[in-house]
Structure formats: structure tokens, C-alpha cells
Amino acid sequence: MPRDIRIASLDIRASDDITVDVVADSLARRGVLGVVGVVEGRTAARAAVNDAGDVLVSIEGRQPTVESASGVVESLAGEWSADVTLESDVCFVAASARPEPTRDAEMPPRRRVYVIGGGVTGDPARRPDFAAQLEASVSVIAIDGRWVLQAHGEPQDYWPSAQRPVVAVTAVGDSLTVEVWSRDAMRGAVGSHDAQMLGIPNLTFSWQARWRPVSDARGQIADIERMLGRGRQSSSSALGQPVDRDAALAELGAERNEIEETLTRDNDHALIDAVVGAFRLPTEVGRIVRGTVDIDALPGAEHVERTPPGRMVWRQLHPARRDSVWARWRRRFSR
């Protein structure tokens, strides 16, 4: 397989709903090597491009050739009556053929869970601090020497060195994202550098959709489309220097080869568990992200409103549950 193949994201904004099948058919008729899926409620695609930003195409499984990206994008925009952009690290092409604004897609539920590994004492008196820090109400529980936290609303990410490593696992529909805030990545960051980077993750791993290949070809074509469906990794550091990925993963007790293996996995029902295992996170994280358990239902969990008046209202609306003696004992001593 050629080494100069890049992944380009194909974003589609149509006035009418456009399905995965429609997009797959349009790409297949043009021979575009790609994958299609649903990203946060909207149909999207990825296409293979070369270092020059040209789109790779293959008609009836023959050896790949290239087409001008602008020609492909303009053709697709006209067929779909949509605004279409093709973007990668080597190209950006856009075409508009949408007669009216796109209706906002209905967003699937968003479940985001933080695992905080630094500065954890288990002291319940510290739990209200998280609500103030993230500027949101939170549900929090101590598990195996770490805080597991779920914020409600739109939290303000703010993770000083003392609280790191911090991992956030987010699921939106079929999309899964893992963000890592590393203590090592903050080494040497002071003053304004430190303040600017407190909310920006140092490593991001994402599985955008349950991609399906456009073609049913085998061999080289199948290999290219399989590559297009892989998970992706990006990084950012406080001082603009490369992130030491191995050091960041070592803070979690994770192994590079296991993380890389998750990036090659299919985005299916088993991916969340594989990611939780590879990043050495508590198993409860997978259950919360999948939506099979409510964090507030876990023994030892506490819901903390952001302000004292809000906490008073919460307690009035959610009286203490009558748990078993065993559950009350676990809640007491897990704090």
C-alpha cells in the first residue's frame, strides 16, 4: 500500500436529511476510496488522498488513480444540494450548493466521565471543590484510589498539575473519545503558559463513527478503506514541544502497544470495554459511558450542586435513599 496516503474528512451539510446509503452510493459511483458513518447525528465520510491533496479513486477494483479534489467535492455538493468540505493536513476544499440553512441534527445523548488520578485523598469534604472548579454540578465517587466524576451541563475543563493524570471518556452516539491530561506535559510550564493549557488535553484518541467501507473490494483497496476507518490520535503540549506519549501513558499504567491496538479495532459494542481496559480505568467507567448504570446509583457516589443554594434544593428534591445496611456501610467507608 502506498505510504503517502492520508485521511481526509468529508463534512456534509445538506438542507434535507442525507443517509449513509446515499453517500456511500455517490462515492462508489465515482470510485472514491472511502468510508461512511454517522458522527454526532449527521452523516459523514472519510476519503483517501495523496500528499498532493488529490482524491484516490478506483473503478471496478482496478489500481487506484487520482482525481482533483475540487472536482470531486463540487460534483458531490451539486448532487446532494449540500455544502461539502474535504479537509486533511494536506488539503482543504469546499463547495456550496445548499439552497437554505441546514436544520440542526438531533444530537444523541452525550455521556462524559472523568477519572482523576492525582491528589486523591477520598475526603468527602473536597467533593464540592470539583463543582466550583468545573463550574458545573457533579456526581463523584472514589474508586480504587481515584475520583470518578461526571459533570452535568457544560463543564469548564481545568486540571492543574497536582490533579493529573486526568482521563476523560466521552460517548456521543457511536462516537468515542478519550482525552488525557498529563502531568509530565506540564513540566516547565509556568505563569500564563500553565493557565492557558490547564483545559487542553495533551493526548486525544477518537473513534468518530462506526465506519463502513464504500466498496466491497478486496486486496489493496480493502486495506486502504480499512485504514480510513481506524481510530485517530492527536497531541498538544503546554510549551509547543512534542508530548512524550510514553510518559503520559506511563502515568496511567498503560502500555503503548495496547493503546495502539485499540486504534485498529472496529468501533463496535465491545470498543468501550477495550478502551477502559487499555487505559487502566475502573470498570465502572465503561458502564457509565455506555449508559447501563447511573453514577448516582453507585454506592458511595455523591451529587454536588455548584452553589450552596443549589445543593439545598437538590437535597430537598432528592431525599436520601433507603439503602441496605451493606450499601450504607460501603458508601460511608468508600469516602
Short mmCIF file of N, CA and C in Angstrom, two decimals, residues 97-182:
data_model
loop_
_atom_site.label_atom_id
_atom_site.label_comp_id
_atom_site.label_asym_id
_atom_site.label_seq_id
_atom_site.Cartn_x
_atom_site.Cartn_y
_atom_site.Cartn_z
N ALA A 97 -23.66 24.22 -2.48
CA ALA A 97 -24.81 24.08 -3.37
C ALA A 97 -26.07 23.87 -2.53
N ARG A 98 -26.09 24.47 -1.34
CA ARG A 98 -27.21 24.29 -0.41
C ARG A 98 -28.13 25.50 -0.52
N PRO A 99 -29.40 25.29 -0.87
CA PRO A 99 -30.30 26.43 -1.09
C PRO A 99 -30.75 27.13 0.19
N GLU A 100 -30.68 26.46 1.32
CA GLU A 100 -31.17 27.06 2.56
C GLU A 100 -30.38 26.47 3.72
N PRO A 101 -30.41 27.12 4.88
CA PRO A 101 -29.63 26.62 6.02
C PRO A 101 -30.00 25.21 6.41
N THR A 102 -29.03 24.48 6.88
CA THR A 102 -29.24 23.12 7.35
C THR A 102 -29.98 23.11 8.68
N ARG A 103 -30.94 22.25 8.83
CA ARG A 103 -31.58 22.05 10.13
C ARG A 103 -30.58 21.41 11.06
N ASP A 104 -30.60 21.84 12.31
CA ASP A 104 -29.71 21.23 13.29
C ASP A 104 -30.07 19.76 13.47
N ALA A 105 -29.05 18.91 13.37
CA ALA A 105 -29.29 17.48 13.57
C ALA A 105 -29.61 17.23 15.05
N GLU A 106 -30.48 16.28 15.28
CA GLU A 106 -30.82 15.93 16.66
C GLU A 106 -29.63 15.19 17.27
N MET A 107 -29.07 15.79 18.31
CA MET A 107 -27.87 15.22 18.91
C MET A 107 -28.21 14.05 19.81
N PRO A 108 -27.50 12.95 19.66
CA PRO A 108 -27.69 11.82 20.58
C PRO A 108 -27.17 12.20 21.97
N PRO A 109 -27.54 11.43 23.01
CA PRO A 109 -27.08 11.74 24.36
C PRO A 109 -25.56 11.76 24.44
N ARG A 110 -25.05 12.68 25.27
CA ARG A 110 -23.61 12.81 25.47
C ARG A 110 -23.29 12.40 26.90
N ARG A 111 -22.44 11.38 27.03
CA ARG A 111 -22.02 10.90 28.35
C ARG A 111 -20.50 11.05 28.45
N ARG A 112 -20.07 11.82 29.45
CA ARG A 112 -18.65 12.15 29.61
C ARG A 112 -18.26 11.87 31.06
N VAL A 113 -17.22 11.06 31.25
CA VAL A 113 -16.78 10.66 32.57
C VAL A 113 -15.29 10.98 32.72
N TYR A 114 -14.94 11.59 33.85
CA TYR A 114 -13.55 11.90 34.16
C TYR A 114 -13.02 10.90 35.19
N VAL A 115 -11.75 10.53 35.04
CA VAL A 115 -11.04 9.75 36.05
C VAL A 115 -9.84 10.57 36.48
N ILE A 116 -9.79 10.96 37.75
CA ILE A 116 -8.78 11.87 38.26
C ILE A 116 -7.81 11.07 39.13
N GLY A 117 -6.56 11.00 38.69
CA GLY A 117 -5.61 10.12 39.36
C GLY A 117 -4.67 10.80 40.34
N GLY A 118 -4.56 12.13 40.27
CA GLY A 118 -3.62 12.83 41.14
C GLY A 118 -4.31 13.51 42.31
N GLY A 119 -3.61 13.63 43.43
CA GLY A 119 -4.09 14.38 44.57
C GLY A 119 -5.38 13.86 45.15
N VAL A 120 -5.60 12.55 45.11
CA VAL A 120 -6.85 11.97 45.61
C VAL A 120 -6.66 11.49 47.04
N THR A 121 -7.50 11.97 47.95
CA THR A 121 -7.43 11.54 49.34
C THR A 121 -8.68 10.79 49.76
N GLY A 122 -9.77 10.91 48.99
CA GLY A 122 -11.02 10.27 49.37
C GLY A 122 -11.82 11.09 50.36
N ASP A 123 -11.33 12.28 50.72
CA ASP A 123 -12.01 13.13 51.70
C ASP A 123 -13.30 13.68 51.08
N PRO A 124 -14.48 13.33 51.63
CA PRO A 124 -15.73 13.82 51.05
C PRO A 124 -15.86 15.33 51.12
N ALA A 125 -15.14 15.98 52.04
CA ALA A 125 -15.22 17.44 52.14
C ALA A 125 -14.66 18.13 50.91
N ARG A 126 -13.87 17.41 50.11
CA ARG A 126 -13.27 18.02 48.92
C ARG A 126 -14.19 17.95 47.71
N ARG A 127 -15.25 17.18 47.79
CA ARG A 127 -16.09 16.99 46.61
C ARG A 127 -16.74 18.27 46.11
N PRO A 128 -17.21 19.18 46.99
CA PRO A 128 -17.76 20.44 46.47
C PRO A 128 -16.74 21.26 45.68
N ASP A 129 -15.45 21.05 45.94
CA ASP A 129 -14.42 21.79 45.20
C ASP A 129 -14.50 21.49 43.70
N PHE A 130 -14.85 20.26 43.35
CA PHE A 130 -14.94 19.90 41.93
C PHE A 130 -16.03 20.70 41.23
N ALA A 131 -17.17 20.92 41.91
CA ALA A 131 -18.25 21.68 41.30
C ALA A 131 -17.82 23.11 41.02
N ALA A 132 -17.08 23.71 41.96
CA ALA A 132 -16.58 25.06 41.75
C ALA A 132 -15.51 25.09 40.66
N GLN A 133 -14.64 24.11 40.66
CA GLN A 133 -13.55 24.06 39.69
C GLN A 133 -14.06 23.92 38.27
N LEU A 134 -15.04 23.03 38.06
CA LEU A 134 -15.56 22.77 36.72
C LEU A 134 -16.73 23.68 36.35
N GLU A 135 -17.19 24.50 37.31
CA GLU A 135 -18.31 25.41 37.09
C GLU A 135 -19.54 24.66 36.64
N ALA A 136 -19.82 23.54 37.31
CA ALA A 136 -20.99 22.71 36.97
C ALA A 136 -21.28 21.80 38.16
N SER A 137 -22.53 21.36 38.24
CA SER A 137 -22.83 20.35 39.25
C SER A 137 -22.18 19.04 38.83
N VAL A 138 -21.80 18.21 39.81
CA VAL A 138 -21.07 16.99 39.51
C VAL A 138 -21.62 15.84 40.34
N SER A 139 -21.39 14.64 39.84
CA SER A 139 -21.58 13.41 40.61
C SER A 139 -20.20 12.76 40.70
N VAL A 140 -19.79 12.39 41.91
CA VAL A 140 -18.41 11.96 42.10
C VAL A 140 -18.35 10.80 43.08
N ILE A 141 -17.40 9.90 42.83
CA ILE A 141 -17.21 8.74 43.69
C ILE A 141 -15.73 8.37 43.68
N ALA A 142 -15.21 7.92 44.81
CA ALA A 142 -13.83 7.44 44.89
C ALA A 142 -13.81 5.94 44.63
N ILE A 143 -13.00 5.52 43.63
CA ILE A 143 -12.88 4.10 43.28
C ILE A 143 -11.41 3.76 43.11
N ASP A 144 -10.94 2.82 43.88
CA ASP A 144 -9.56 2.33 43.75
C ASP A 144 -8.53 3.47 43.77
N GLY A 145 -8.71 4.41 44.70
CA GLY A 145 -7.74 5.48 44.84
C GLY A 145 -7.82 6.57 43.81
N ARG A 146 -8.90 6.62 43.04
CA ARG A 146 -9.08 7.67 42.06
C ARG A 146 -10.50 8.22 42.17
N TRP A 147 -10.66 9.48 41.78
CA TRP A 147 -12.00 10.03 41.67
C TRP A 147 -12.58 9.66 40.30
N VAL A 148 -13.82 9.20 40.27
CA VAL A 148 -14.57 9.05 39.02
C VAL A 148 -15.68 10.09 39.09
N LEU A 149 -15.74 10.96 38.09
CA LEU A 149 -16.60 12.13 38.16
C LEU A 149 -17.37 12.32 36.87
N GLN A 150 -18.62 12.69 37.01
CA GLN A 150 -19.44 13.05 35.84
C GLN A 150 -20.02 14.43 36.10
N ALA A 151 -19.75 15.36 35.19
CA ALA A 151 -20.28 16.72 35.31
C ALA A 151 -21.61 16.82 34.58
N HIS A 152 -22.49 17.67 35.08
CA HIS A 152 -23.80 17.87 34.48
C HIS A 152 -23.85 19.27 33.86
N GLY A 153 -24.28 19.35 32.61
CA GLY A 153 -24.24 20.62 31.90
C GLY A 153 -22.96 20.71 31.08
N GLU A 154 -22.43 21.93 30.94
CA GLU A 154 -21.21 22.15 30.16
C GLU A 154 -20.08 22.54 31.11
N PRO A 155 -19.26 21.60 31.53
CA PRO A 155 -18.18 21.91 32.48
C PRO A 155 -17.05 22.70 31.83
N GLN A 156 -16.33 23.43 32.67
CA GLN A 156 -15.13 24.14 32.25
C GLN A 156 -13.93 23.28 32.63
N ASP A 157 -13.29 22.67 31.63
CA ASP A 157 -12.13 21.83 31.94
C ASP A 157 -11.01 22.68 32.51
N TYR A 158 -10.48 22.23 33.65
CA TYR A 158 -9.43 22.98 34.36
C TYR A 158 -8.71 21.99 35.25
N TRP A 159 -7.53 21.52 34.81
CA TRP A 159 -6.86 20.44 35.51
C TRP A 159 -5.41 20.82 35.81
N PRO A 160 -5.14 21.35 37.02
CA PRO A 160 -3.77 21.69 37.41
C PRO A 160 -2.92 20.43 37.56
N SER A 161 -1.61 20.63 37.58
CA SER A 161 -0.68 19.51 37.62
C SER A 161 -0.94 18.57 38.78
N ALA A 162 -1.29 19.12 39.93
CA ALA A 162 -1.46 18.29 41.12
C ALA A 162 -2.57 17.26 40.98
N GLN A 163 -3.56 17.52 40.10
CA GLN A 163 -4.67 16.59 39.92
C GLN A 163 -4.41 15.57 38.81
N ARG A 164 -3.38 15.79 38.03
CA ARG A 164 -3.11 14.90 36.90
C ARG A 164 -2.39 13.64 37.36
N PRO A 165 -2.52 12.54 36.60
CA PRO A 165 -3.17 12.42 35.30
C PRO A 165 -4.70 12.40 35.41
N VAL A 166 -5.32 13.00 34.41
CA VAL A 166 -6.78 13.01 34.30
C VAL A 166 -7.15 12.43 32.94
N VAL A 167 -8.15 11.57 32.92
CA VAL A 167 -8.64 10.97 31.67
C VAL A 167 -10.13 11.27 31.56
N ALA A 168 -10.56 11.73 30.39
CA ALA A 168 -11.99 11.92 30.12
C ALA A 168 -12.40 10.96 29.01
N VAL A 169 -13.46 10.21 29.25
CA VAL A 169 -14.02 9.30 28.24
C VAL A 169 -15.40 9.83 27.87
N THR A 170 -15.61 10.10 26.58
CA THR A 170 -16.86 10.72 26.12
C THR A 170 -17.48 9.88 25.02
N ALA A 171 -18.76 9.59 25.16
CA ALA A 171 -19.51 8.88 24.12
C ALA A 171 -20.66 9.76 23.66
N VAL A 172 -20.76 9.94 22.34
CA VAL A 172 -21.89 10.64 21.72
C VAL A 172 -22.36 9.77 20.57
N GLY A 173 -23.49 9.11 20.76
CA GLY A 173 -23.92 8.16 19.74
C GLY A 173 -22.88 7.07 19.57
N ASP A 174 -22.40 6.88 18.34
CA ASP A 174 -21.38 5.86 18.06
C ASP A 174 -19.97 6.41 18.20
N SER A 175 -19.84 7.69 18.53
CA SER A 175 -18.52 8.32 18.64
C SER A 175 -17.96 8.13 20.05
N LEU A 176 -16.67 7.80 20.12
CA LEU A 176 -16.00 7.62 21.40
C LEU A 176 -14.69 8.40 21.38
N THR A 177 -14.44 9.18 22.45
CA THR A 177 -13.23 9.98 22.55
C THR A 177 -12.60 9.78 23.92
N VAL A 178 -11.28 9.65 23.94
CA VAL A 178 -10.52 9.58 25.20
C VAL A 178 -9.52 10.73 25.19
N GLU A 179 -9.56 11.56 26.24
CA GLU A 179 -8.63 12.68 26.37
C GLU A 179 -7.79 12.48 27.63
N VAL A 180 -6.50 12.79 27.53
CA VAL A 180 -5.57 12.59 28.64
C VAL A 180 -4.89 13.92 28.95
N TRP A 181 -4.98 14.34 30.22
CA TRP A 181 -4.22 15.49 30.71
C TRP A 181 -3.04 14.92 31.51
N SER A 182 -1.83 15.15 31.01
CA SER A 182 -0.63 14.53 31.58
C SER A 182 0.10 15.49 32.51
#
